[in-house]
mmCIF file of C-alpha atoms in Angstrom:
data_model
loop_
_atom_site.group_PDB
_atom_site.id
_atom_site.type_symbol
_atom_site.label_atom_id
_atom_site.label_comp_id
_atom_site.label_asym_id
_atom_site.label_seq_id
_atom_site.Cartn_x
_atom_site.Cartn_y
_atom_site.Cartn_z
ATOM 1 C CA MET A 1 -0.065 -0.066 -0.131
ATOM 2 C CA ALA A 2 2.702 2.199 0.746
ATOM 3 C CA ARG A 3 4.181 1.591 -2.520
ATOM 4 C CA TRP A 4 1.336 2.616 -4.574
ATOM 5 C CA ARG A 5 0.818 5.851 -2.127
ATOM 6 C CA ALA A 6 4.440 6.835 -3.089
ATOM 7 C CA ARG A 7 3.983 5.956 -6.774
ATOM 8 C CA LEU A 8 0.300 8.380 -7.026
ATOM 9 C CA ALA A 9 2.424 10.922 -5.083
ATOM 10 C CA SER A 10 5.410 10.923 -8.078
ATOM 11 C CA TYR A 11 2.826 10.928 -10.375
ATOM 12 C CA PHE A 12 0.887 13.807 -9.169
ATOM 13 C CA PRO A 13 2.734 16.632 -9.777
ATOM 14 C CA GLY A 14 3.024 16.191 -13.684
ATOM 15 C CA VAL A 15 -0.467 14.994 -13.869
ATOM 16 C CA LEU A 16 -1.553 18.240 -12.028
ATOM 17 C CA VAL A 17 0.022 20.289 -14.487
ATOM 18 C CA CYS A 18 -1.426 18.688 -17.470
ATOM 19 C CA LEU A 19 -5.045 18.820 -15.977
ATOM 20 C CA VAL A 20 -4.514 22.439 -15.750
ATOM 21 C CA ILE A 21 -3.606 23.143 -18.710
ATOM 22 C CA ALA A 22 -6.652 21.020 -19.961
ATOM 23 C CA LEU A 23 -8.719 23.393 -17.890
ATOM 24 C CA ALA A 24 -7.324 26.270 -19.352
ATOM 25 C CA ALA A 25 -7.665 25.294 -22.972
ATOM 26 C CA THR A 26 -11.192 24.610 -22.269
ATOM 27 C CA PHE A 27 -12.299 27.824 -20.804
ATOM 28 C CA VAL A 28 -10.328 29.422 -23.712
ATOM 29 C CA SER A 29 -12.474 27.562 -26.018
ATOM 30 C CA GLU A 30 -16.236 27.802 -24.169
ATOM 31 C CA HIS A 31 -15.554 31.597 -23.983
ATOM 32 C CA TYR A 32 -13.437 32.576 -26.785
ATOM 33 C CA GLY A 33 -14.089 29.556 -29.396
ATOM 34 C CA GLY A 34 -11.725 27.758 -31.242
ATOM 35 C CA PRO A 35 -10.305 24.281 -31.023
ATOM 36 C CA GLN A 36 -9.586 23.073 -27.398
ATOM 37 C CA LEU A 37 -7.201 20.390 -28.252
ATOM 38 C CA LEU A 38 -5.117 23.148 -30.402
ATOM 39 C CA TYR A 39 -5.075 25.151 -27.421
ATOM 40 C CA ALA A 40 -4.181 22.482 -24.960
ATOM 41 C CA LEU A 41 -1.433 21.600 -27.437
ATOM 42 C CA LEU A 42 0.121 25.255 -27.734
ATOM 43 C CA ILE A 43 -0.585 26.204 -24.158
ATOM 44 C CA GLY A 44 1.364 23.213 -23.669
ATOM 45 C CA LEU A 45 4.369 24.051 -25.527
ATOM 46 C CA ALA A 46 4.770 27.325 -23.357
ATOM 47 C CA PHE A 47 5.562 24.878 -20.475
ATOM 48 C CA HIS A 48 7.964 22.713 -22.200
ATOM 49 C CA PHE A 49 10.595 24.123 -19.454
ATOM 50 C CA LEU A 50 8.746 21.400 -16.743
ATOM 51 C CA ASN A 51 9.419 18.593 -18.995
ATOM 52 C CA SER A 52 13.025 18.432 -17.418
ATOM 53 C CA HIS A 53 11.365 19.023 -13.858
ATOM 54 C CA PRO A 54 12.131 15.658 -11.909
ATOM 55 C CA GLN A 55 8.805 16.479 -9.723
ATOM 56 C CA ALA A 56 6.910 16.533 -12.880
ATOM 57 C CA ILE A 57 8.428 14.325 -15.448
ATOM 58 C CA GLN A 58 6.685 11.139 -14.524
ATOM 59 C CA GLY A 59 3.261 12.334 -14.214
ATOM 60 C CA ILE A 60 3.741 13.963 -17.778
ATOM 61 C CA ASN A 61 4.935 10.857 -19.306
ATOM 62 C CA PHE A 62 1.745 9.197 -17.237
ATOM 63 C CA CYS A 63 -0.755 11.716 -19.145
ATOM 64 C CA GLY A 64 1.128 11.216 -22.756
ATOM 65 C CA ARG A 65 1.087 7.331 -22.518
ATOM 66 C CA THR A 66 -1.341 5.752 -20.242
ATOM 67 C CA VAL A 67 -3.948 8.713 -20.005
ATOM 68 C CA LEU A 68 -3.789 8.898 -24.085
ATOM 69 C CA ARG A 69 -4.535 5.219 -24.567
ATOM 70 C CA VAL A 70 -7.546 4.801 -22.110
ATOM 71 C CA GLY A 71 -8.679 8.032 -23.736
ATOM 72 C CA VAL A 72 -8.303 6.083 -27.253
ATOM 73 C CA ALA A 73 -9.950 3.074 -25.940
ATOM 74 C CA LEU A 74 -12.632 4.764 -24.388
ATOM 75 C CA LEU A 75 -13.581 6.206 -28.065
ATOM 76 C CA GLY A 76 -14.423 2.353 -29.071
ATOM 77 C CA ALA A 77 -17.616 2.865 -26.841
ATOM 78 C CA ARG A 78 -19.772 4.973 -29.128
ATOM 79 C CA ILE A 79 -18.435 3.103 -32.563
ATOM 80 C CA THR A 80 -19.980 0.038 -34.261
ATOM 81 C CA PHE A 81 -19.100 -2.010 -36.907
ATOM 82 C CA ALA A 82 -22.275 -0.636 -38.850
ATOM 83 C CA GLN A 83 -19.460 2.363 -39.262
ATOM 84 C CA VAL A 84 -16.965 0.421 -39.655
ATOM 85 C CA ALA A 85 -18.608 -1.193 -42.580
ATOM 86 C CA GLN A 86 -19.178 2.285 -44.167
ATOM 87 C CA LEU A 87 -15.496 3.032 -44.787
ATOM 88 C CA GLY A 88 -15.953 0.295 -47.667
ATOM 89 C CA VAL A 89 -13.636 -2.039 -48.736
ATOM 90 C CA GLN A 90 -12.166 0.477 -51.181
ATOM 91 C CA THR A 91 -11.222 2.425 -48.091
ATOM 92 C CA GLY A 92 -9.609 -0.218 -46.517
ATOM 93 C CA VAL A 93 -7.435 -1.404 -50.123
ATOM 94 C CA LEU A 94 -6.433 2.607 -50.112
ATOM 95 C CA MET A 95 -5.096 2.130 -46.422
ATOM 96 C CA VAL A 96 -3.280 -1.178 -47.082
ATOM 97 C CA LEU A 97 -1.477 0.534 -50.487
ATOM 98 C CA ALA A 98 -0.849 3.581 -48.371
ATOM 99 C CA VAL A 99 1.292 1.509 -45.829
ATOM 100 C CA LEU A 100 2.983 -0.723 -48.619
ATOM 101 C CA LEU A 101 3.578 2.501 -50.915
ATOM 102 C CA THR A 102 5.346 4.624 -48.058
ATOM 103 C CA ILE A 103 7.363 1.599 -46.808
ATOM 104 C CA VAL A 104 8.522 1.519 -50.240
ATOM 105 C CA CYS A 105 9.336 4.900 -50.367
ATOM 106 C CA GLY A 106 11.172 4.884 -47.297
ATOM 107 C CA LEU A 107 13.650 2.866 -48.800
ATOM 108 C CA LEU A 108 13.863 4.175 -51.978
ATOM 109 C CA LEU A 109 14.785 7.367 -50.198
ATOM 110 C CA ALA A 110 17.292 5.580 -47.752
ATOM 111 C CA ARG A 111 18.838 4.588 -51.078
ATOM 112 C CA TRP A 112 19.168 7.991 -52.778
ATOM 113 C CA LEU A 113 20.378 9.495 -49.519
ATOM 114 C CA GLY A 114 23.149 6.986 -48.897
ATOM 115 C CA CYS A 115 21.520 5.326 -45.600
ATOM 116 C CA SER A 116 21.400 1.692 -44.762
ATOM 117 C CA ARG A 117 18.193 -0.031 -45.491
ATOM 118 C CA ASP A 118 17.617 -0.758 -41.569
ATOM 119 C CA GLN A 119 16.880 3.060 -41.375
ATOM 120 C CA GLY A 120 14.543 3.231 -44.725
ATOM 121 C CA LEU A 121 12.451 0.481 -43.310
ATOM 122 C CA LEU A 122 12.573 2.321 -39.898
ATOM 123 C CA THR A 123 11.362 5.683 -40.720
ATOM 124 C CA GLY A 124 8.754 4.403 -43.725
ATOM 125 C CA SER A 125 7.088 2.103 -40.805
ATOM 126 C CA ALA A 126 7.062 4.911 -38.602
ATOM 127 C CA VAL A 127 4.999 7.123 -40.953
ATOM 128 C CA ALA A 128 3.152 4.438 -42.507
ATOM 129 C CA ILE A 129 1.497 2.654 -39.627
ATOM 130 C CA CYS A 130 1.789 4.388 -36.067
ATOM 131 C CA GLY A 131 4.620 6.944 -35.582
ATOM 132 C CA ALA A 132 6.984 6.146 -32.326
ATOM 133 C CA SER A 133 5.111 3.070 -31.395
ATOM 134 C CA ALA A 134 5.999 1.432 -34.980
ATOM 135 C CA ALA A 135 9.534 2.747 -34.927
ATOM 136 C CA LEU A 136 10.155 0.985 -31.179
ATOM 137 C CA ALA A 137 8.307 -1.970 -32.526
ATOM 138 C CA VAL A 138 10.247 -2.536 -36.028
ATOM 139 C CA SER A 139 13.563 -1.553 -34.342
ATOM 140 C CA SER A 140 12.905 -4.942 -32.136
ATOM 141 C CA VAL A 141 13.477 -7.059 -35.182
ATOM 142 C CA LEU A 142 16.157 -4.989 -36.809
ATOM 143 C CA PRO A 143 19.924 -5.586 -36.006
ATOM 144 C CA GLN A 144 20.594 -4.421 -32.943
ATOM 145 C CA THR A 145 23.703 -2.364 -33.620
ATOM 146 C CA ARG A 146 24.472 0.839 -32.203
ATOM 147 C CA GLU A 147 23.786 2.814 -34.904
ATOM 148 C CA ASN A 148 20.320 1.643 -35.614
ATOM 149 C CA GLU A 149 19.741 2.464 -31.541
ATOM 150 C CA ARG A 150 20.642 5.789 -31.920
ATOM 151 C CA PHE A 151 18.561 6.152 -35.239
ATOM 152 C CA THR A 152 15.698 4.671 -33.537
ATOM 153 C CA LEU A 153 16.032 7.189 -31.109
ATOM 154 C CA LEU A 154 15.755 10.359 -33.804
ATOM 155 C CA ALA A 155 13.166 8.643 -35.676
ATOM 156 C CA VAL A 156 10.814 8.759 -32.567
ATOM 157 C CA VAL A 157 11.739 12.584 -32.127
ATOM 158 C CA GLY A 158 11.057 13.317 -35.668
ATOM 159 C CA VAL A 159 7.678 11.364 -36.451
ATOM 160 C CA THR A 160 6.791 12.992 -33.330
ATOM 161 C CA VAL A 161 7.479 16.746 -33.856
ATOM 162 C CA LEU A 162 6.034 15.887 -37.566
ATOM 163 C CA SER A 163 2.780 14.668 -36.514
ATOM 164 C CA THR A 164 2.470 17.462 -34.369
ATOM 165 C CA VAL A 165 2.802 19.585 -37.312
ATOM 166 C CA ALA A 166 0.325 17.921 -39.041
ATOM 167 C CA MET A 167 -2.302 17.762 -36.438
ATOM 168 C CA VAL A 168 -2.284 21.599 -36.667
ATOM 169 C CA VAL A 169 -1.701 21.983 -40.397
ATOM 170 C CA TYR A 170 -3.619 19.535 -41.998
ATOM 171 C CA PRO A 171 -7.387 20.013 -40.760
ATOM 172 C CA PHE A 172 -7.025 23.634 -41.833
ATOM 173 C CA THR A 173 -5.554 22.446 -45.495
ATOM 174 C CA LEU A 174 -8.525 19.829 -45.766
ATOM 175 C CA ASN A 175 -11.054 22.303 -44.891
ATOM 176 C CA ALA A 176 -9.914 25.051 -47.385
ATOM 177 C CA MET A 177 -10.103 22.057 -49.862
ATOM 178 C CA GLY A 178 -13.589 21.839 -49.263
ATOM 179 C CA LEU A 179 -13.544 17.760 -47.968
ATOM 180 C CA ALA A 180 -16.699 16.549 -46.399
ATOM 181 C CA PRO A 181 -16.010 15.645 -42.789
ATOM 182 C CA ALA A 182 -15.734 11.550 -43.689
ATOM 183 C CA GLN A 183 -13.600 12.156 -46.485
ATOM 184 C CA ALA A 184 -11.173 14.728 -44.545
ATOM 185 C CA GLY A 185 -11.420 12.163 -41.632
ATOM 186 C CA ILE A 186 -9.819 9.159 -43.999
ATOM 187 C CA VAL A 187 -7.300 11.469 -45.150
ATOM 188 C CA LEU A 188 -6.437 12.488 -41.410
ATOM 189 C CA GLY A 189 -6.276 9.028 -40.194
ATOM 190 C CA GLY A 190 -4.493 7.617 -43.279
ATOM 191 C CA SER A 191 -1.489 10.244 -43.429
ATOM 192 C CA ILE A 192 -0.659 11.820 -39.644
ATOM 193 C CA HIS A 193 1.382 9.503 -37.940
ATOM 194 C CA ASP A 194 0.657 8.856 -34.012
ATOM 195 C CA VAL A 195 -2.660 8.004 -32.778
ATOM 196 C CA ALA A 196 -3.397 11.203 -30.492
ATOM 197 C CA GLN A 197 -2.473 13.338 -33.282
ATOM 198 C CA VAL A 198 -5.022 11.692 -35.309
ATOM 199 C CA VAL A 199 -7.919 11.993 -32.621
ATOM 200 C CA ALA A 200 -7.084 15.661 -31.919
ATOM 201 C CA ALA A 201 -6.887 16.356 -35.878
ATOM 202 C CA GLY A 202 -10.112 14.768 -36.713
ATOM 203 C CA MET A 203 -12.167 16.243 -33.445
ATOM 204 C CA MET A 204 -11.082 19.979 -34.775
ATOM 205 C CA LEU A 205 -13.057 19.212 -37.940
ATOM 206 C CA GLY A 206 -16.366 17.759 -35.773
ATOM 207 C CA PRO A 207 -17.256 14.098 -34.680
ATOM 208 C CA GLN A 208 -17.608 12.719 -37.706
ATOM 209 C CA ALA A 209 -14.707 13.636 -38.773
ATOM 210 C CA GLY A 210 -13.002 12.404 -35.557
ATOM 211 C CA ASP A 211 -14.730 9.160 -35.858
ATOM 212 C CA THR A 212 -13.607 8.444 -39.386
ATOM 213 C CA ALA A 213 -10.251 9.381 -38.409
ATOM 214 C CA THR A 214 -9.956 7.296 -35.704
ATOM 215 C CA LEU A 215 -11.460 3.993 -37.429
ATOM 216 C CA VAL A 216 -9.052 4.598 -40.311
ATOM 217 C CA LYS A 217 -6.023 5.117 -38.015
ATOM 218 C CA LEU A 218 -6.818 2.134 -35.966
ATOM 219 C CA PHE A 219 -7.019 0.233 -39.184
ATOM 220 C CA ARG A 220 -3.334 1.171 -39.749
ATOM 221 C CA VAL A 221 -2.215 0.032 -36.275
ATOM 222 C CA MET A 222 -3.694 -3.080 -36.740
ATOM 223 C CA LEU A 223 -1.208 -3.249 -39.712
ATOM 224 C CA LEU A 224 2.094 -3.041 -37.560
ATOM 225 C CA MET A 225 1.750 -6.602 -36.715
ATOM 226 C CA PRO A 226 2.077 -8.210 -40.468
ATOM 227 C CA VAL A 227 4.497 -5.272 -41.305
ATOM 228 C CA VAL A 228 6.900 -6.211 -38.357
ATOM 229 C CA LEU A 229 5.969 -10.044 -38.682
ATOM 230 C CA VAL A 230 7.294 -9.625 -42.310
ATOM 231 C CA ILE A 231 10.438 -7.549 -41.535
ATOM 232 C CA ALA A 232 11.334 -10.468 -38.569
ATOM 233 C CA VAL A 233 11.399 -13.055 -41.439
ATOM 234 C CA LEU A 234 13.619 -10.795 -43.811
ATOM 235 C CA TYR A 235 16.315 -10.309 -40.976
ATOM 236 C CA ARG A 236 15.973 -13.507 -39.162
ATOM 237 C CA HIS A 237 19.424 -14.904 -40.065
ATOM 238 C CA HIS A 238 21.484 -11.235 -39.411
ATOM 239 C CA PRO A 239 24.187 -12.239 -37.118
ATOM 240 C CA ALA A 240 23.155 -8.994 -35.303
ATOM 241 C CA VAL A 241 19.565 -9.795 -34.637
ATOM 242 C CA ARG A 242 18.672 -11.117 -30.825
ATOM 243 C CA THR A 243 15.697 -11.370 -28.572
ATOM 244 C CA PRO A 244 15.075 -8.281 -26.979
ATOM 245 C CA GLU A 245 14.882 -8.153 -23.157
ATOM 246 C CA THR A 246 11.595 -6.120 -23.123
ATOM 247 C CA GLU A 247 8.893 -7.812 -26.047
ATOM 248 C CA VAL A 248 7.352 -4.972 -28.004
ATOM 249 C CA PRO A 249 3.764 -5.939 -28.367
ATOM 250 C CA LEU A 250 2.629 -6.364 -31.887
ATOM 251 C CA VAL A 251 -0.885 -5.225 -31.097
ATOM 252 C CA PRO A 252 -1.081 -2.559 -28.829
ATOM 253 C CA GLY A 253 -3.260 -3.002 -25.618
ATOM 254 C CA PHE A 254 -5.549 -0.044 -26.079
ATOM 255 C CA LEU A 255 -6.231 -1.362 -29.429
ATOM 256 C CA LEU A 256 -7.466 -4.416 -27.985
ATOM 257 C CA ALA A 257 -9.552 -2.737 -25.700
ATOM 258 C CA PHE A 258 -10.877 -0.331 -28.496
ATOM 259 C CA VAL A 259 -12.045 -3.236 -30.458
ATOM 260 C CA VAL A 260 -13.754 -4.944 -27.265
ATOM 261 C CA LEU A 261 -15.710 -1.610 -26.711
ATOM 262 C CA VAL A 262 -16.470 -1.544 -30.635
ATOM 263 C CA MET A 263 -17.916 -5.123 -30.042
ATOM 264 C CA LEU A 264 -20.077 -4.309 -26.682
ATOM 265 C CA ALA A 265 -21.348 -1.565 -28.395
ATOM 266 C CA SER A 266 -22.175 -3.309 -31.648
ATOM 267 C CA VAL A 267 -24.546 -5.729 -29.613
ATOM 268 C CA GLY A 268 -26.119 -2.893 -27.789
ATOM 269 C CA THR A 269 -24.485 -3.989 -24.234
ATOM 270 C CA ILE A 270 -23.376 -0.464 -24.082
ATOM 271 C CA THR A 271 -26.158 2.075 -23.814
ATOM 272 C CA PRO A 272 -26.528 5.580 -25.639
ATOM 273 C CA ALA A 273 -25.916 7.096 -21.958
ATOM 274 C CA MET A 274 -22.925 5.000 -21.280
ATOM 275 C CA ALA A 275 -21.478 5.781 -24.910
ATOM 276 C CA GLN A 276 -22.016 9.435 -23.803
ATOM 277 C CA LEU A 277 -20.174 9.159 -20.741
ATOM 278 C CA ALA A 278 -17.530 7.162 -21.855
ATOM 279 C CA GLY A 279 -17.124 9.943 -24.810
ATOM 280 C CA GLY A 280 -17.044 12.616 -22.338
ATOM 281 C CA ALA A 281 -14.434 10.912 -20.257
ATOM 282 C CA SER A 282 -12.355 10.038 -23.471
ATOM 283 C CA ARG A 283 -12.570 13.881 -24.607
ATOM 284 C CA TRP A 284 -10.961 14.763 -21.206
ATOM 285 C CA MET A 285 -8.416 12.166 -21.430
ATOM 286 C CA LEU A 286 -7.404 13.516 -24.930
ATOM 287 C CA VAL A 287 -7.101 16.941 -24.277
ATOM 288 C CA THR A 288 -4.941 15.976 -21.058
ATOM 289 C CA ALA A 289 -2.605 13.956 -23.024
ATOM 290 C CA ILE A 290 -2.326 16.581 -25.910
ATOM 291 C CA ALA A 291 -1.403 18.910 -22.996
ATOM 292 C CA ALA A 292 1.407 16.434 -22.038
ATOM 293 C CA ALA A 293 2.449 15.839 -25.764
ATOM 294 C CA GLY A 294 2.775 19.673 -25.684
ATOM 295 C CA VAL A 295 4.987 20.051 -22.598
ATOM 296 C CA LYS A 296 7.030 17.391 -23.981
ATOM 297 C CA THR A 297 7.688 18.640 -27.304
ATOM 298 C CA SER A 298 10.893 20.469 -27.951
ATOM 299 C CA PHE A 299 11.260 22.113 -31.555
ATOM 300 C CA GLU A 300 15.072 22.140 -30.629
ATOM 301 C CA ASP A 301 15.260 18.523 -30.553
ATOM 302 C CA LEU A 302 14.149 18.403 -34.530
ATOM 303 C CA LEU A 303 17.583 20.403 -35.227
ATOM 304 C CA LYS A 304 19.781 17.435 -33.311
ATOM 305 C CA LEU A 305 18.731 14.760 -36.228
ATOM 306 C CA GLY A 306 20.659 15.799 -39.227
ATOM 307 C CA TRP A 307 19.293 16.806 -42.623
ATOM 308 C CA LYS A 308 19.546 13.143 -43.923
ATOM 309 C CA PRO A 309 16.914 11.700 -41.355
ATOM 310 C CA VAL A 310 15.086 14.845 -41.928
ATOM 311 C CA ALA A 311 14.935 14.751 -45.449
ATOM 312 C CA MET A 312 13.805 11.079 -45.175
ATOM 313 C CA LEU A 313 11.155 11.753 -42.642
ATOM 314 C CA LEU A 314 9.506 14.773 -44.657
ATOM 315 C CA GLY A 315 9.401 12.969 -48.074
ATOM 316 C CA GLU A 316 7.694 9.993 -46.766
ATOM 317 C CA THR A 317 5.212 12.359 -44.848
ATOM 318 C CA PHE A 318 4.448 13.976 -48.130
ATOM 319 C CA PHE A 319 4.159 11.031 -50.107
ATOM 320 C CA ILE A 320 1.453 9.468 -47.844
ATOM 321 C CA GLY A 321 -0.400 12.469 -47.438
ATOM 322 C CA ALA A 322 -0.361 13.393 -51.003
ATOM 323 C CA PHE A 323 -1.311 9.831 -51.785
ATOM 324 C CA MET A 324 -4.262 9.984 -49.380
ATOM 325 C CA VAL A 325 -5.491 13.383 -50.556
ATOM 326 C CA LEU A 326 -5.085 12.132 -54.051
ATOM 327 C CA GLY A 327 -6.699 8.355 -53.277
ATOM 328 C CA VAL A 328 -9.901 10.340 -51.279
ATOM 329 C CA LEU A 329 -10.054 12.613 -54.569
ATOM 330 C CA LEU A 330 -10.409 9.536 -56.807
ATOM 331 C CA LEU A 331 -12.668 7.884 -54.445
ATOM 332 C CA ARG A 332 -15.058 10.780 -54.616
ATOM 333 C CA LEU A 333 -14.745 11.021 -58.456
ATOM 334 C CA GLY A 334 -15.697 7.307 -58.538
ATOM 335 C CA LEU A 335 -12.452 6.801 -60.464
ATOM 336 C CA ALA A 336 -10.827 4.378 -57.874
#
């Protein structure tokens, strides 16, 4: 019991910081208009100096990971299989192509820039699937060299920063293009790297865009398992490959929880009142998680990556974004 109290006490300062930022963002949004999640991010950026504070860091990390995952999982309470079916086979095929072609794009960019195939696979998979989580999962089955370990850290920082930038830029761009909420949700879910930023960007354009973006993004996350398994098979005879001491789950637990809640909602176990309560709790958790992401983000870290990793990540990000916009436009015209 005493150990649990000590653990909670270590989380409290950082969690309190994120909650205060979330409350401030909510107040500004309700009284002056504008996106609540964007305000949480911007206010969080102003408090980046707290990310290095020893008393706050554990709570900030807790909000940025655990609270985020619980918040995303709770979104499943208001989504049913009927809604998933509405995405259609064409959208599923578009997503599979986007993932595969983005990984190929990473390999080609790595070769063109004189980087290793490992780095192309790492950055391509991170951009194509789910950002930092995919980078860590792919890294666990690549050769465990010092160069790969260092590049993994750089890739995690890079995709996190680019995903945050995309979260701010993409919604305004898609809105200016005149895409319908469902179409914008497909682009957001199919092109932004991290789950939190996808949900945040989608919610900026409304509930329909947010739900669609979440569904499409989680479909991308589901593709992590086959991609990592294929890479593991390709590298199984490499002398530098070893079994990591800490296994990286191929399917994140929050994804499994999301699927379970979708199943319960689909069969009617979750009532509309319960779904509304879960949606409200999810919203607060996501605002708190985005506040933590803002506190943890440092634009100085991007400068430390060097130009080649930055060029690879930018090229892959541009490719998957352009591919998704083009694919959605073709689907709208009935040509795909």
